[in-house]
Coordinates of C-alpha atoms in Angstrom, one line a residue:
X9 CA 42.9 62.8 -23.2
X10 CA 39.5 63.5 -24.5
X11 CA 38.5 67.3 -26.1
X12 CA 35.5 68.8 -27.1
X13 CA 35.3 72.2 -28.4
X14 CA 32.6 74.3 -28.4
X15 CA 31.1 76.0 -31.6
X16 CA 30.7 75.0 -35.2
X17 CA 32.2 71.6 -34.1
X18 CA 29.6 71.0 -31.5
X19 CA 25.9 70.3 -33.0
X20 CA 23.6 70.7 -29.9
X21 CA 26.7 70.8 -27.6
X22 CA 26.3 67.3 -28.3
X23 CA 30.5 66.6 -27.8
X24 CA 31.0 69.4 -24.9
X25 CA 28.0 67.3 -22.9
X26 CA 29.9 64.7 -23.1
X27 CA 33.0 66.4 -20.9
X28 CA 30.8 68.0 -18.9
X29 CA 28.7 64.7 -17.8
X30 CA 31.7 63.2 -17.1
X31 CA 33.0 66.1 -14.9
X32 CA 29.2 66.2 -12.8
X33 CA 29.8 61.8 -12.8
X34 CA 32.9 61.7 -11.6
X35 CA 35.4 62.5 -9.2
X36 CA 37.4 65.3 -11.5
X37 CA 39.5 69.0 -10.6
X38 CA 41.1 71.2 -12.7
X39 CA 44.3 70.9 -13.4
X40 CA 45.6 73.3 -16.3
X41 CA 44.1 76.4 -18.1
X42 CA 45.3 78.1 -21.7
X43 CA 44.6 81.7 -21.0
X44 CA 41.8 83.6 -23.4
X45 CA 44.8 85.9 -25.1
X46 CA 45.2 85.8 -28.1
X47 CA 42.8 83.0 -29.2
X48 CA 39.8 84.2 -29.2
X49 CA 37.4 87.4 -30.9
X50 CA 35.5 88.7 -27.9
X51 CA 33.0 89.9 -30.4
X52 CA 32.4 86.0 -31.4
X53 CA 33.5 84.3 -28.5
X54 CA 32.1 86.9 -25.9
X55 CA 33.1 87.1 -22.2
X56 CA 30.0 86.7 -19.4
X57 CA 28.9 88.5 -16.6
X58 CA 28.3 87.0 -14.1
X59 CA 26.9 87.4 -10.4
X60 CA 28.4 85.5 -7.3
X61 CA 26.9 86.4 -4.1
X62 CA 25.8 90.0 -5.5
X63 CA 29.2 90.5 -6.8
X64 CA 29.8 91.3 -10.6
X65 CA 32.2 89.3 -12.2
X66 CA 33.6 89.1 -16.1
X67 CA 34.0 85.3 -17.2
X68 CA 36.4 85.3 -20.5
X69 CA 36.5 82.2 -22.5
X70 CA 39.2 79.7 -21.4
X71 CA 40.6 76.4 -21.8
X72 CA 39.8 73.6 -18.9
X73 CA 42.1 70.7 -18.4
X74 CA 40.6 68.2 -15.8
X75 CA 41.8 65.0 -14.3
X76 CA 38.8 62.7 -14.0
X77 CA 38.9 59.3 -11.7
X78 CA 36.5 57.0 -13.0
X79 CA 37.6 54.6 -10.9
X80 CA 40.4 53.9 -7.6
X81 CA 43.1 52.7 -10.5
X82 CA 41.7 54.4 -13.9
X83 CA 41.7 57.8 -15.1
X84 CA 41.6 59.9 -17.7
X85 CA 42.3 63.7 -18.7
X86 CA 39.7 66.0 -20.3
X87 CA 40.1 69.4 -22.2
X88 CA 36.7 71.6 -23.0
X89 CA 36.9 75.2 -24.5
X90 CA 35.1 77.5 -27.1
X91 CA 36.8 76.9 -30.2
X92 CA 39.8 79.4 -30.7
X93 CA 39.2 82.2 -33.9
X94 CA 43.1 82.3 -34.3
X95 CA 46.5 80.7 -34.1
X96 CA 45.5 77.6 -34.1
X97 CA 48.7 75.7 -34.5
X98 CA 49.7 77.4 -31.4
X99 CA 47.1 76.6 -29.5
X100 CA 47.3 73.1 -30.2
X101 CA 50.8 72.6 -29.4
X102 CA 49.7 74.1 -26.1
X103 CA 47.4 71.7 -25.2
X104 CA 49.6 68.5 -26.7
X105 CA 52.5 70.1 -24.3
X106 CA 50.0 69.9 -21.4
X107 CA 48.9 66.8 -22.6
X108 CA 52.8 65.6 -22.3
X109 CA 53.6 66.9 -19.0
X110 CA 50.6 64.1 -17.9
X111 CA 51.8 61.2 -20.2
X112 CA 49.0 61.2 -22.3
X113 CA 49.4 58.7 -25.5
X114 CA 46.3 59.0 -26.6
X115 CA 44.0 61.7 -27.8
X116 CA 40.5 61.5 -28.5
X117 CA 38.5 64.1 -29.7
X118 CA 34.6 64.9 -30.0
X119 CA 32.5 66.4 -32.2
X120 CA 28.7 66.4 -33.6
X121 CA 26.9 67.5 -36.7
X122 CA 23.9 68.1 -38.7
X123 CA 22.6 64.9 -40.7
X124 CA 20.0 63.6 -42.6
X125 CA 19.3 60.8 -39.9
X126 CA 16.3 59.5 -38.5
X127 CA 15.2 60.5 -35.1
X128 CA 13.8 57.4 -33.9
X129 CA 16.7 55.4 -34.7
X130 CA 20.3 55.0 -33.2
X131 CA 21.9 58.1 -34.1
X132 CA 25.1 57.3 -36.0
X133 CA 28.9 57.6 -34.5
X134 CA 31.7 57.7 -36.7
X135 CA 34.9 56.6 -35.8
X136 CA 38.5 56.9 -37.2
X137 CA 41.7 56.4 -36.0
X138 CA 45.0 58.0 -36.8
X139 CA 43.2 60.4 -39.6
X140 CA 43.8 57.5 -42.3
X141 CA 42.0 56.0 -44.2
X142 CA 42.7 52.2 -46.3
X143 CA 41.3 53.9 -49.6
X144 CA 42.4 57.2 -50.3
X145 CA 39.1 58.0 -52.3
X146 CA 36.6 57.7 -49.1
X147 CA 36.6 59.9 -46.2
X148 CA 35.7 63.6 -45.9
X149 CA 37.1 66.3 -47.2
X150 CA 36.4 69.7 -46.8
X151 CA 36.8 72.3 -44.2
X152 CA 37.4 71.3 -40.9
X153 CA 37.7 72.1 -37.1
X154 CA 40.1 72.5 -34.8
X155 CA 39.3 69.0 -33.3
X156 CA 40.8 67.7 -36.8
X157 CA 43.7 70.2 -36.5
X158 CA 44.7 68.9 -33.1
X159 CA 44.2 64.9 -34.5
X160 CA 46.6 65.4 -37.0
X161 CA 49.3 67.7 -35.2
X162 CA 48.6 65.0 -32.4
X163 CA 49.6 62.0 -34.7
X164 CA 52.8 63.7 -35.9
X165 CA 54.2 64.2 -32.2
X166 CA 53.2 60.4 -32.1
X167 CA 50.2 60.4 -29.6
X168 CA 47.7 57.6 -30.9
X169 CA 44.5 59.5 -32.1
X170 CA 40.4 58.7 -32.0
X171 CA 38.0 60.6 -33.8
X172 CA 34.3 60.2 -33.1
X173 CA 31.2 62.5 -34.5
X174 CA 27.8 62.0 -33.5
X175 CA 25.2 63.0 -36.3
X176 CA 22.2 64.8 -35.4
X177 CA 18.9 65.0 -37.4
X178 CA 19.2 68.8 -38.5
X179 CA 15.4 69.0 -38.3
X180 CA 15.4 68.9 -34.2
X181 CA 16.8 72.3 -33.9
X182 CA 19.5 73.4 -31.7
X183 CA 18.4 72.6 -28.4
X184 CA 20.8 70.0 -26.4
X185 CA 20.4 66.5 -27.9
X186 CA 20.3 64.1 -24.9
X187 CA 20.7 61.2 -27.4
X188 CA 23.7 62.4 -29.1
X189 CA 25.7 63.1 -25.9
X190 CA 25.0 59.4 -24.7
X191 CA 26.3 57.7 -28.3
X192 CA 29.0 59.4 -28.0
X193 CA 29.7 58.2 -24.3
X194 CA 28.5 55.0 -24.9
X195 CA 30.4 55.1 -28.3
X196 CA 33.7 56.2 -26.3
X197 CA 33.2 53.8 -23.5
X198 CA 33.8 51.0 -26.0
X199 CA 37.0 52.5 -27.8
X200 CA 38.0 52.7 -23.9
X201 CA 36.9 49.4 -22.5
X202 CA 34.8 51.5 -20.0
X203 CA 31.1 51.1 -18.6
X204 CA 30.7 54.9 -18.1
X205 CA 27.7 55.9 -15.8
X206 CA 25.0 57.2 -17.6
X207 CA 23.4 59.0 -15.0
X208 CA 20.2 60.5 -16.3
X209 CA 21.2 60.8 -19.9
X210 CA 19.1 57.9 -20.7
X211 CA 16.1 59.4 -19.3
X212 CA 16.7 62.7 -21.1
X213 CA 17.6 61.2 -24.4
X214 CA 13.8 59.6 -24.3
X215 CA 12.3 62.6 -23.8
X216 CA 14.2 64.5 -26.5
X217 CA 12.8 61.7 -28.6
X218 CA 9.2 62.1 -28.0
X219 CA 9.3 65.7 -28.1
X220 CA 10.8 65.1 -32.0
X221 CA 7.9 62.9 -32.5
X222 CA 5.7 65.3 -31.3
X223 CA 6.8 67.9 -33.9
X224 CA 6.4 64.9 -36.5
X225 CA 2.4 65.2 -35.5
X226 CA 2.3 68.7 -36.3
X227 CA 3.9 68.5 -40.0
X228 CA 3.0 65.9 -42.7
X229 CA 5.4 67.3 -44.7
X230 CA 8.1 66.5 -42.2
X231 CA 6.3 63.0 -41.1
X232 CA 6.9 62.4 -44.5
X233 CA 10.5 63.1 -44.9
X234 CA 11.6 61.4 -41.5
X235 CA 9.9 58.2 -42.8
X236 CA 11.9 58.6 -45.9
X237 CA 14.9 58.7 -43.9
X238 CA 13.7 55.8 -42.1
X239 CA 13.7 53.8 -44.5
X240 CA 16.8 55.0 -45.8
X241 CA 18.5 53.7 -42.5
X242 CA 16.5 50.3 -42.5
X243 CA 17.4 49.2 -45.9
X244 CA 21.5 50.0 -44.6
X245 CA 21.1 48.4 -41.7
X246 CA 19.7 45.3 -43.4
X247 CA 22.4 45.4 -46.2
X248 CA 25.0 45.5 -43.2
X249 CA 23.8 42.4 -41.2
X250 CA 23.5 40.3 -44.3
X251 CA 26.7 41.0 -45.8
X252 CA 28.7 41.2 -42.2
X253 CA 32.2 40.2 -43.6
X254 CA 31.9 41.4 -47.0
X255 CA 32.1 45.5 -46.9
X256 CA 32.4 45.3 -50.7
X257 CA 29.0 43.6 -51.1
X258 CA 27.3 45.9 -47.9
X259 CA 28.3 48.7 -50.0
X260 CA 27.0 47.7 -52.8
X261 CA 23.9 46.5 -51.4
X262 CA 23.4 50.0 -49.8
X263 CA 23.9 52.2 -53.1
X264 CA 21.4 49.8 -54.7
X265 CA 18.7 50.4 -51.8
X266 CA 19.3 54.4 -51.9
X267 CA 18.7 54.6 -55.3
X268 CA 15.8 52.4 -55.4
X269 CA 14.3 54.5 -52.6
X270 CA 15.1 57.9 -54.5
X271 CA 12.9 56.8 -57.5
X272 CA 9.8 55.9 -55.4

């Protein structure tokens, strides 16, 4: 099952896309809800009006399960919703009962962010499994979202996790990001063995680049800083493909290159 959750978890709606391309690609129906009681503050979380044929109508946010056939003898379940303000732990054994009653053993949830990252390179995707990590001393900490809450309630009820968070340059603003949305699809079509149909997300992501570059014209001071960050991400990138096989010597290699950049 793969869920995405709207709100502080979902830079550009970068993760929610995701479910939402893959409901407009494929053949997919709703099959579940959690009702809006109880989760959510209207005054964050606000209910829409809506018009349908001239008739007024009140949407309140909810939680969508779908079934989505990507092809005759593969599927895969999907769950969208605004993330909940309360009860959390509730909520997520909710949706891992659901997830249950449709022998799911694996969930895999989606998420973007703001990053100091480079535009006009690939945007990173990071990806852990089972919330663990081999050295206890790397990986985040800090506050999290309920994506994270649902890994780890997830993994002690014994369903196999995925995490994966797309990083945005934060100096884009918050429109959709196009190129996000397809590293994460792309980025989940591999942990799936999958060749998901891109659709016109390819085509979108190129124009969301150019219109960055654009703004890049319009600033020297933020020509300046994007270069920075590119070479930031060259000099890691080189560091990784000489030293493939030896993380220790990659991550040295790296530190050495950021702090030679910092003192130029």
């Amino acid at each position: 099952m793969i869920a995405a959750f709207e709100g502080w978890n979902d830079a550009c709606q970068a993760a929610t896309n995701v479910i939402r391309h893959l409901v407009d690609r494929y053949d997919a129906r709703e099959i579940r809800h959690i009702s809006c009681d109880g989760y959510y503050d209207y005054q964050v979380s606000r209910p829409m009006l809506c018009r349908a044929l001239g008739t007024p109508r009140i949407i309140w946010p909810q939680t969508t399960f779908y079934e989505i056939a990507l092809s005759p003898t593969r599927r895969v379940y999907a769950q969208i919703a605004p993330e909940p303000n309360y009860r959390w732990r509730e909520y997520c054994r909710q949706s891992l009962h659901i997830a249950d009653e449709f022998d799911v053993d694996r969930i895999v949830t989606l998420g973007s962010m703001f990053a100091n990252c480079p535009h006009t390179r690939p945007l990173p995707v990071d990806v852990s499994h089972d919330l663990e990590c081999e050295d206890p001393s790397e990986g985040y900490t800090g506050p999290v979202g309920i994506p994270t809450v649902l890994d780890d309630m997830a993994r002690e009820q014994s369903f196999d996790t995925t995490s994966m968070w797309a990083s945005i340059p934060q100096y884009t603003g918050n429109d959709d990001c196009p190129k996000a949305t397809l590293a994460l699809l792309r980025r989940l079509g591999e942990e799936l063995d999958f060749d998901f149909d891109a659709g016109d997300l390819e085509a979108s992501a190129s124009a969301w680049e150019a219109k960055a570059s654009m703004m890049l014209r319009c600033s020297d001071q933020l020509a300046d800083y994007v270069h920075h960050l590119e070479r930031d991400w060259d000099a890691a990138e080189e560091a990784r493909r000489a030293t493939q096989g030896d993380p220790e010597q990659a991550e040295r290699l790296v530190r050495e290159a950021e702090d030679f950049l910092k003192n130029l």
